[in-house]
Amino acid sequence: MVAGNARYVRYIIIAVFTLAVFYFVSNSKYDAVTIPTGLDHASTNTNAGKSDDPRNEPQQPLEKPESSDNAATVPKKQNGNNAQSPLAMTPEDPNWDVELVSPAPGPRMNATFVTLARNSDVWDIARSIRQVEDRFNRRYNYDWVFLNDKPFDETFKKVTTSLVSGKTHYGEIAEEHWSFPQWIDQDKAKKVREDMAERKIIYGDSVSYRHMCRFESGFFFRQPLMMNYDYYWRVEPSIELYCDIHYDPFRVMHEGGKKYSFVLSLYEYAETIKTLWDSTKKFMKNHPEHLAADNAMGFLSDDGGETYNNCHFWSNFEVGNLNWLRSKPYIDFFESLDRDGGFFYERWGDAPVHSIAAGLLLNKSDIHFFNDIAYWHVPFTHCPTGEKTRLALRCHCNPSDNFDWKGYSCTSRFFDVTGKTKPKGWESEKD
Ligand SMILES: Nc1nc2c(ncn2[C@@H]2O[C@H](COP(=O)(O)OP(=O)(O)OP(=O)(O)O)[C@@H](O)[C@H]2O)c(=O)[nH]1
Ligand SMILES: [Mg+2]
């Protein structure tokens, strides 16, 4: 009986001991998981296959473990002293790397990005800026001018300034650049808008859209902030850039003597520009001295200038020379059109206005097509033709989306008129 009791006591002690051990194990504090530094260099470098890619250069050898026996337990160390270079995980940490990469070598042009936007466009333009910065400007740090018919609010300025790697400038457009000129007949303009609304013409009933088109046609390049620059690159909200941009497009323009450039071209909606060509012909008659000797009339007209074929460069993307837009030929052209009133009596867009000007006032060789700049603005894509180009530029566009050689694009015509050779593979991208 005594032996039996002792056995029970032993069982109780073992049970209490087991519970105590379980309690201590389950309540003990974990050590924080240390983040290994300098691990996995080789495994993250998946960019195999291209010998000239700097990321494929051999990595610095990792410090050898003390013995092969404890290789599994000794963490690999990077060259350098961890104490001197503490791992920076947040912007508040000392050593936080602001720049990430070095600036691109070479000169900078006197150039700026320019965006016309409303305060409500802030998140859509934020997307565009991020694309431009990631693909290009983080290494070039060009300025960015923002223009608005109303004052920009603090949120717009804060968000965009945080995203742009160059300086940002914010301008409010003067009223005379964003209103009806006094010679416009308001009743006539109103009737046009009502009629276009009934016919469901896109933006046909919008007053602000017309102010926007007139402003982009005749005034953005002479805003006080823009007077500081020679070249501009227009960026709209919600665009995409699909490839790295390895060279400076502003330099291409400057060193190649280019005045205007494009990535997409197409036919304009004829109902919105019914009398634009009549006004253009009037201008050509009044100012023959402004027409360039080797102009690109063949891009604009199939009958030697009698009628307009509606081809235009899509102006939501443009890299151009501001001094050309500020020149007498261009200003005379804009003022002649503006007097005729088609910005309000029809719905002339800045794209056909810029394009007709480029086609008539410039020599063909002044207009540049940037095949390398892959671009999307709803609903069209320019994806560079040629697999070699797309791989070299690390593009993520689908080549079958490329609009360049489809039936509704005018880019093939541009190549024919200017005598340029189309990029290899263009035929397989037709409709
Ligand atoms: N400040 C200001 N900017 C405007 C106004 N209307 C348009 N914009 C800007 O002008 C540019 C062209 O306008 P969008 O509305 O994009 O015109 P769109 O490209 O023809 O048409 P979407 O297909 O809608 O993009 C954009 O950068 C707009 O942010 C306006 O009333 N005020
Ligand atoms: Mg747009």
PDB file of N, CA and C in Angstrom, residues 6-74:
ATOM      1  N   ALA A   6       3.473   5.670  -3.015  1.00  0.00           N
ATOM      2  CA  ALA A   6       4.696   6.315  -3.537  1.00  0.00           C
ATOM      3  C   ALA A   6       4.640   6.402  -5.061  1.00  0.00           C
ATOM      4  N   ARG A   7       4.060   5.349  -5.689  1.00  0.00           N
ATOM      5  CA  ARG A   7       3.986   5.374  -7.155  1.00  0.00           C
ATOM      6  C   ARG A   7       3.092   6.521  -7.633  1.00  0.00           C
ATOM      7  N   TYR A   8       1.940   6.684  -6.907  1.00  0.00           N
ATOM      8  CA  TYR A   8       1.038   7.777  -7.286  1.00  0.00           C
ATOM      9  C   TYR A   8       1.725   9.131  -7.150  1.00  0.00           C
ATOM     10  N   VAL A   9       2.502   9.272  -6.001  1.00  0.00           N
ATOM     11  CA  VAL A   9       3.212  10.550  -5.774  1.00  0.00           C
ATOM     12  C   VAL A   9       4.183  10.811  -6.917  1.00  0.00           C
ATOM     13  N   ARG A  10       4.911   9.721  -7.345  1.00  0.00           N
ATOM     14  CA  ARG A  10       5.872   9.865  -8.448  1.00  0.00           C
ATOM     15  C   ARG A  10       5.160  10.341  -9.741  1.00  0.00           C
ATOM     16  N   TYR A  11       3.995   9.711 -10.014  1.00  0.00           N
ATOM     17  CA  TYR A  11       3.242  10.102 -11.226  1.00  0.00           C
ATOM     18  C   TYR A  11       2.859  11.571 -11.176  1.00  0.00           C
ATOM     19  N   ILE A  12       2.412  12.005  -9.952  1.00  0.00           N
ATOM     20  CA  ILE A  12       1.983  13.415  -9.831  1.00  0.00           C
ATOM     21  C   ILE A  12       3.168  14.353 -10.054  1.00  0.00           C
ATOM     22  N   ILE A  13       4.363  13.976  -9.475  1.00  0.00           N
ATOM     23  CA  ILE A  13       5.549  14.836  -9.635  1.00  0.00           C
ATOM     24  C   ILE A  13       5.932  14.942 -11.113  1.00  0.00           C
ATOM     25  N   ILE A  14       5.906  13.773 -11.824  1.00  0.00           N
ATOM     26  CA  ILE A  14       6.280  13.777 -13.253  1.00  0.00           C
ATOM     27  C   ILE A  14       5.317  14.661 -14.036  1.00  0.00           C
ATOM     28  N   ALA A  15       4.008  14.532 -13.696  1.00  0.00           N
ATOM     29  CA  ALA A  15       3.013  15.333 -14.430  1.00  0.00           C
ATOM     30  C   ALA A  15       3.244  16.820 -14.207  1.00  0.00           C
ATOM     31  N   VAL A  16       3.498  17.214 -12.916  1.00  0.00           N
ATOM     32  CA  VAL A  16       3.720  18.630 -12.602  1.00  0.00           C
ATOM     33  C   VAL A  16       4.956  19.133 -13.335  1.00  0.00           C
ATOM     34  N   PHE A  17       6.027  18.285 -13.337  1.00  0.00           N
ATOM     35  CA  PHE A  17       7.277  18.683 -13.991  1.00  0.00           C
ATOM     36  C   PHE A  17       7.056  18.889 -15.492  1.00  0.00           C
ATOM     37  N   THR A  18       6.323  17.967 -16.098  1.00  0.00           N
ATOM     38  CA  THR A  18       6.057  18.071 -17.550  1.00  0.00           C
ATOM     39  C   THR A  18       5.280  19.336 -17.861  1.00  0.00           C
ATOM     40  N   LEU A  19       4.265  19.618 -17.017  1.00  0.00           N
ATOM     41  CA  LEU A  19       3.474  20.831 -17.257  1.00  0.00           C
ATOM     42  C   LEU A  19       4.335  22.079 -17.127  1.00  0.00           C
ATOM     43  N   ALA A  20       5.244  22.044 -16.092  1.00  0.00           N
ATOM     44  CA  ALA A  20       6.109  23.215 -15.875  1.00  0.00           C
ATOM     45  C   ALA A  20       7.002  23.444 -17.089  1.00  0.00           C
ATOM     46  N   VAL A  21       7.603  22.330 -17.595  1.00  0.00           N
ATOM     47  CA  VAL A  21       8.486  22.459 -18.774  1.00  0.00           C
ATOM     48  C   VAL A  21       7.686  23.033 -19.944  1.00  0.00           C
ATOM     49  N   PHE A  22       6.481  22.494 -20.164  1.00  0.00           N
ATOM     50  CA  PHE A  22       5.639  22.950 -21.283  1.00  0.00           C
ATOM     51  C   PHE A  22       5.322  24.444 -21.139  1.00  0.00           C
ATOM     52  N   TYR A  23       5.026  24.858 -19.899  1.00  0.00           N
ATOM     53  CA  TYR A  23       4.696  26.259 -19.631  1.00  0.00           C
ATOM     54  C   TYR A  23       5.872  27.179 -19.988  1.00  0.00           C
ATOM     55  N   PHE A  24       7.095  26.762 -19.550  1.00  0.00           N
ATOM     56  CA  PHE A  24       8.257  27.622 -19.794  1.00  0.00           C
ATOM     57  C   PHE A  24       8.592  27.720 -21.279  1.00  0.00           C
ATOM     58  N   VAL A  25       8.461  26.577 -21.959  1.00  0.00           N
ATOM     59  CA  VAL A  25       8.791  26.588 -23.397  1.00  0.00           C
ATOM     60  C   VAL A  25       7.818  27.484 -24.145  1.00  0.00           C
ATOM     61  N   SER A  26       6.531  27.319 -23.830  1.00  0.00           N
ATOM     62  CA  SER A  26       5.545  28.074 -24.615  1.00  0.00           C
ATOM     63  C   SER A  26       5.532  29.555 -24.275  1.00  0.00           C
ATOM     64  N   ASN A  27       6.080  29.953 -23.123  1.00  0.00           N
ATOM     65  CA  ASN A  27       6.067  31.380 -22.774  1.00  0.00           C
ATOM     66  C   ASN A  27       7.415  32.068 -22.945  1.00  0.00           C
ATOM     67  N   SER A  28       8.406  31.308 -23.363  1.00  0.00           N
ATOM     68  CA  SER A  28       9.713  31.964 -23.503  1.00  0.00           C
ATOM     69  C   SER A  28       9.683  32.911 -24.692  1.00  0.00           C
ATOM     70  N   LYS A  29      10.476  34.052 -24.633  1.00  0.00           N
ATOM     71  CA  LYS A  29      10.466  35.075 -25.682  1.00  0.00           C
ATOM     72  C   LYS A  29      11.333  34.640 -26.859  1.00  0.00           C
ATOM     73  N   TYR A  30      10.804  34.859 -28.094  1.00  0.00           N
ATOM     74  CA  TYR A  30      11.636  34.572 -29.256  1.00  0.00           C
ATOM     75  C   TYR A  30      12.654  35.672 -29.424  1.00  0.00           C
ATOM     76  N   ASP A  31      13.823  35.304 -29.857  1.00  0.00           N
ATOM     77  CA  ASP A  31      14.753  36.335 -30.314  1.00  0.00           C
ATOM     78  C   ASP A  31      14.259  36.832 -31.651  1.00  0.00           C
ATOM     79  N   ALA A  32      14.425  38.136 -31.900  1.00  0.00           N
ATOM     80  CA  ALA A  32      14.027  38.658 -33.206  1.00  0.00           C
ATOM     81  C   ALA A  32      14.817  37.937 -34.290  1.00  0.00           C
ATOM     82  N   VAL A  33      14.155  37.669 -35.397  1.00  0.00           N
ATOM     83  CA  VAL A  33      14.854  37.012 -36.503  1.00  0.00           C
ATOM     84  C   VAL A  33      15.826  38.016 -37.094  1.00  0.00           C
ATOM     85  N   THR A  34      17.087  37.692 -37.114  1.00  0.00           N
ATOM     86  CA  THR A  34      18.046  38.638 -37.676  1.00  0.00           C
ATOM     87  C   THR A  34      17.988  38.581 -39.192  1.00  0.00           C
ATOM     88  N   ILE A  35      18.031  39.762 -39.777  1.00  0.00           N
ATOM     89  CA  ILE A  35      17.979  39.820 -41.236  1.00  0.00           C
ATOM     90  C   ILE A  35      19.386  39.638 -41.760  1.00  0.00           C
ATOM     91  N   PRO A  36      19.609  38.562 -42.481  1.00  0.00           N
ATOM     92  CA  PRO A  36      20.968  38.327 -42.953  1.00  0.00           C
ATOM     93  C   PRO A  36      21.394  39.392 -43.946  1.00  0.00           C
ATOM     94  N   THR A  37      22.592  39.885 -43.812  1.00  0.00           N
ATOM     95  CA  THR A  37      23.086  40.876 -44.775  1.00  0.00           C
ATOM     96  C   THR A  37      23.990  40.178 -45.771  1.00  0.00           C
ATOM     97  N   GLY A  38      23.915  40.604 -46.985  1.00  0.00           N
ATOM     98  CA  GLY A  38      24.835  40.106 -47.996  1.00  0.00           C
ATOM     99  C   GLY A  38      24.566  38.692 -48.438  1.00  0.00           C
ATOM    100  N   LEU A  39      23.389  38.183 -48.132  1.00  0.00           N
ATOM    101  CA  LEU A  39      23.072  36.826 -48.568  1.00  0.00           C
ATOM    102  C   LEU A  39      22.446  36.860 -49.950  1.00  0.00           C
ATOM    103  N   ASP A  40      22.502  35.740 -50.576  1.00  0.00           N
ATOM    104  CA  ASP A  40      21.730  35.525 -51.799  1.00  0.00           C
ATOM    105  C   ASP A  40      22.084  36.451 -52.949  1.00  0.00           C
ATOM    106  N   HIS A  41      23.313  36.922 -52.981  1.00  0.00           N
ATOM    107  CA  HIS A  41      23.725  37.726 -54.136  1.00  0.00           C
ATOM    108  C   HIS A  41      23.468  36.980 -55.419  1.00  0.00           C
ATOM    109  N   ALA A  42      23.959  35.774 -55.461  1.00  0.00           N
ATOM    110  CA  ALA A  42      23.902  35.022 -56.709  1.00  0.00           C
ATOM    111  C   ALA A  42      22.472  34.666 -57.060  1.00  0.00           C
ATOM    112  N   SER A  43      21.667  34.322 -56.062  1.00  0.00           N
ATOM    113  CA  SER A  43      20.333  33.823 -56.384  1.00  0.00           C
ATOM    114  C   SER A  43      19.414  34.939 -56.874  1.00  0.00           C
ATOM    115  N   THR A  44      19.698  36.211 -56.537  1.00  0.00           N
ATOM    116  CA  THR A  44      18.816  37.265 -57.022  1.00  0.00           C
ATOM    117  C   THR A  44      19.187  37.741 -58.427  1.00  0.00           C
ATOM    118  N   ASN A  45      20.385  37.399 -58.854  1.00  0.00           N
ATOM    119  CA  ASN A  45      20.803  37.858 -60.169  1.00  0.00           C
ATOM    120  C   ASN A  45      20.336  36.889 -61.233  1.00  0.00           C
ATOM    121  N   THR A  46      19.096  37.079 -61.660  1.00  0.00           N
ATOM    122  CA  THR A  46      18.516  36.140 -62.619  1.00  0.00           C
ATOM    123  C   THR A  46      18.618  36.660 -64.042  1.00  0.00           C
ATOM    124  N   ASN A  47      19.377  37.736 -64.215  1.00  0.00           N
ATOM    125  CA  ASN A  47      19.446  38.363 -65.539  1.00  0.00           C
ATOM    126  C   ASN A  47      20.513  37.666 -66.390  1.00  0.00           C
ATOM    127  N   ALA A  48      20.344  36.373 -66.519  1.00  0.00           N
ATOM    128  CA  ALA A  48      21.373  35.582 -67.182  1.00  0.00           C
ATOM    129  C   ALA A  48      21.343  35.759 -68.690  1.00  0.00           C
ATOM    130  N   GLY A  49      22.454  35.456 -69.302  1.00  0.00           N
ATOM    131  CA  GLY A  49      22.442  35.329 -70.752  1.00  0.00           C
ATOM    132  C   GLY A  49      23.053  36.486 -71.506  1.00  0.00           C
ATOM    133  N   LYS A  50      23.207  37.651 -70.862  1.00  0.00           N
ATOM    134  CA  LYS A  50      23.762  38.776 -71.605  1.00  0.00           C
ATOM    135  C   LYS A  50      25.098  39.175 -71.021  1.00  0.00           C
ATOM    136  N   SER A  51      26.144  38.901 -71.766  1.00  0.00           N
ATOM    137  CA  SER A  51      27.467  39.098 -71.201  1.00  0.00           C
ATOM    138  C   SER A  51      27.787  40.573 -70.988  1.00  0.00           C
ATOM    139  N   ASP A  52      27.144  41.477 -71.736  1.00  0.00           N
ATOM    140  CA  ASP A  52      27.501  42.885 -71.582  1.00  0.00           C
ATOM    141  C   ASP A  52      26.661  43.600 -70.530  1.00  0.00           C
ATOM    142  N   ASP A  53      25.806  42.885 -69.855  1.00  0.00           N
ATOM    143  CA  ASP A  53      24.993  43.511 -68.821  1.00  0.00           C
ATOM    144  C   ASP A  53      25.834  43.685 -67.565  1.00  0.00           C
ATOM    145  N   PRO A  54      25.971  44.955 -67.077  1.00  0.00           N
ATOM    146  CA  PRO A  54      26.822  45.160 -65.891  1.00  0.00           C
ATOM    147  C   PRO A  54      26.368  44.344 -64.699  1.00  0.00           C
ATOM    148  N   ARG A  55      25.058  44.000 -64.663  1.00  0.00           N
ATOM    149  CA  ARG A  55      24.574  43.228 -63.509  1.00  0.00           C
ATOM    150  C   ARG A  55      25.071  41.790 -63.542  1.00  0.00           C
ATOM    151  N   ASN A  56      25.669  41.388 -64.683  1.00  0.00           N
ATOM    152  CA  ASN A  56      26.202  40.039 -64.766  1.00  0.00           C
ATOM    153  C   ASN A  56      27.677  39.966 -64.414  1.00  0.00           C
ATOM    154  N   GLU A  57      28.257  41.110 -64.048  1.00  0.00           N
ATOM    155  CA  GLU A  57      29.664  41.068 -63.658  1.00  0.00           C
ATOM    156  C   GLU A  57      29.815  40.208 -62.411  1.00  0.00           C
ATOM    157  N   PRO A  58      30.954  39.502 -62.312  1.00  0.00           N
ATOM    158  CA  PRO A  58      31.101  38.621 -61.146  1.00  0.00           C
ATOM    159  C   PRO A  58      30.988  39.415 -59.849  1.00  0.00           C
ATOM    160  N   GLN A  59      30.286  38.848 -58.899  1.00  0.00           N
ATOM    161  CA  GLN A  59      30.156  39.504 -57.606  1.00  0.00           C
ATOM    162  C   GLN A  59      31.465  39.375 -56.845  1.00  0.00           C
ATOM    163  N   GLN A  60      31.675  40.282 -55.897  1.00  0.00           N
ATOM    164  CA  GLN A  60      32.814  40.139 -54.991  1.00  0.00           C
ATOM    165  C   GLN A  60      32.666  38.803 -54.279  1.00  0.00           C
ATOM    166  N   PRO A  61      33.781  38.037 -54.163  1.00  0.00           N
ATOM    167  CA  PRO A  61      33.611  36.750 -53.477  1.00  0.00           C
ATOM    168  C   PRO A  61      33.195  36.980 -52.028  1.00  0.00           C
ATOM    169  N   LEU A  62      32.287  36.149 -51.556  1.00  0.00           N
ATOM    170  CA  LEU A  62      31.865  36.255 -50.161  1.00  0.00           C
ATOM    171  C   LEU A  62      32.983  35.720 -49.275  1.00  0.00           C
ATOM    172  N   GLU A  63      33.067  36.263 -48.064  1.00  0.00           N
ATOM    173  CA  GLU A  63      34.121  35.824 -47.154  1.00  0.00           C
ATOM    174  C   GLU A  63      33.939  34.347 -46.863  1.00  0.00           C
ATOM    175  N   LYS A  64      35.075  33.648 -46.903  1.00  0.00           N
ATOM    176  CA  LYS A  64      34.993  32.195 -46.729  1.00  0.00           C
ATOM    177  C   LYS A  64      34.572  31.853 -45.300  1.00  0.00           C
ATOM    178  N   PRO A  65      33.705  30.864 -45.113  1.00  0.00           N
ATOM    179  CA  PRO A  65      33.414  30.429 -43.749  1.00  0.00           C
ATOM    180  C   PRO A  65      34.667  29.837 -43.098  1.00  0.00           C
ATOM    181  N   GLU A  66      34.716  29.871 -41.734  1.00  0.00           N
ATOM    182  CA  GLU A  66      35.935  29.444 -41.051  1.00  0.00           C
ATOM    183  C   GLU A  66      36.315  27.995 -41.350  1.00  0.00           C
ATOM    184  N   SER A  67      35.331  27.156 -41.400  1.00  0.00           N
ATOM    185  CA  SER A  67      35.621  25.787 -41.830  1.00  0.00           C
ATOM    186  C   SER A  67      34.397  25.251 -42.515  1.00  0.00           C
ATOM    187  N   SER A  68      34.620  24.286 -43.370  1.00  0.00           N
ATOM    188  CA  SER A  68      33.486  23.778 -44.126  1.00  0.00           C
ATOM    189  C   SER A  68      32.479  23.100 -43.197  1.00  0.00           C
ATOM    190  N   ASP A  69      32.949  22.657 -42.000  1.00  0.00           N
ATOM    191  CA  ASP A  69      32.039  21.967 -41.075  1.00  0.00           C
ATOM    192  C   ASP A  69      30.915  22.876 -40.601  1.00  0.00           C
ATOM    193  N   ASN A  70      31.298  24.141 -40.290  1.00  0.00           N
ATOM    194  CA  ASN A  70      30.261  25.013 -39.733  1.00  0.00           C
ATOM    195  C   ASN A  70      29.676  25.963 -40.786  1.00  0.00           C
ATOM    196  N   ALA A  71      29.869  25.627 -42.062  1.00  0.00           N
ATOM    197  CA  ALA A  71      29.383  26.497 -43.126  1.00  0.00           C
ATOM    198  C   ALA A  71      27.896  26.775 -43.000  1.00  0.00           C
ATOM    199  N   ALA A  72      27.163  25.796 -42.514  1.00  0.00           N
ATOM    200  CA  ALA A  72      25.711  25.973 -42.442  1.00  0.00           C
ATOM    201  C   ALA A  72      25.311  26.917 -41.317  1.00  0.00           C
ATOM    202  N   THR A  73      26.141  27.028 -40.302  1.00  0.00           N
ATOM    203  CA  THR A  73      25.734  27.827 -39.152  1.00  0.00           C
ATOM    204  C   THR A  73      26.350  29.222 -39.135  1.00  0.00           C
ATOM    205  N   VAL A  74      27.488  29.409 -39.842  1.00  0.00           N
ATOM    206  CA  VAL A  74      28.120  30.729 -39.845  1.00  0.00           C
ATOM    207  C   VAL A  74      27.496  31.574 -40.948  1.00  0.00           C
TER     208      VAL A  74
END
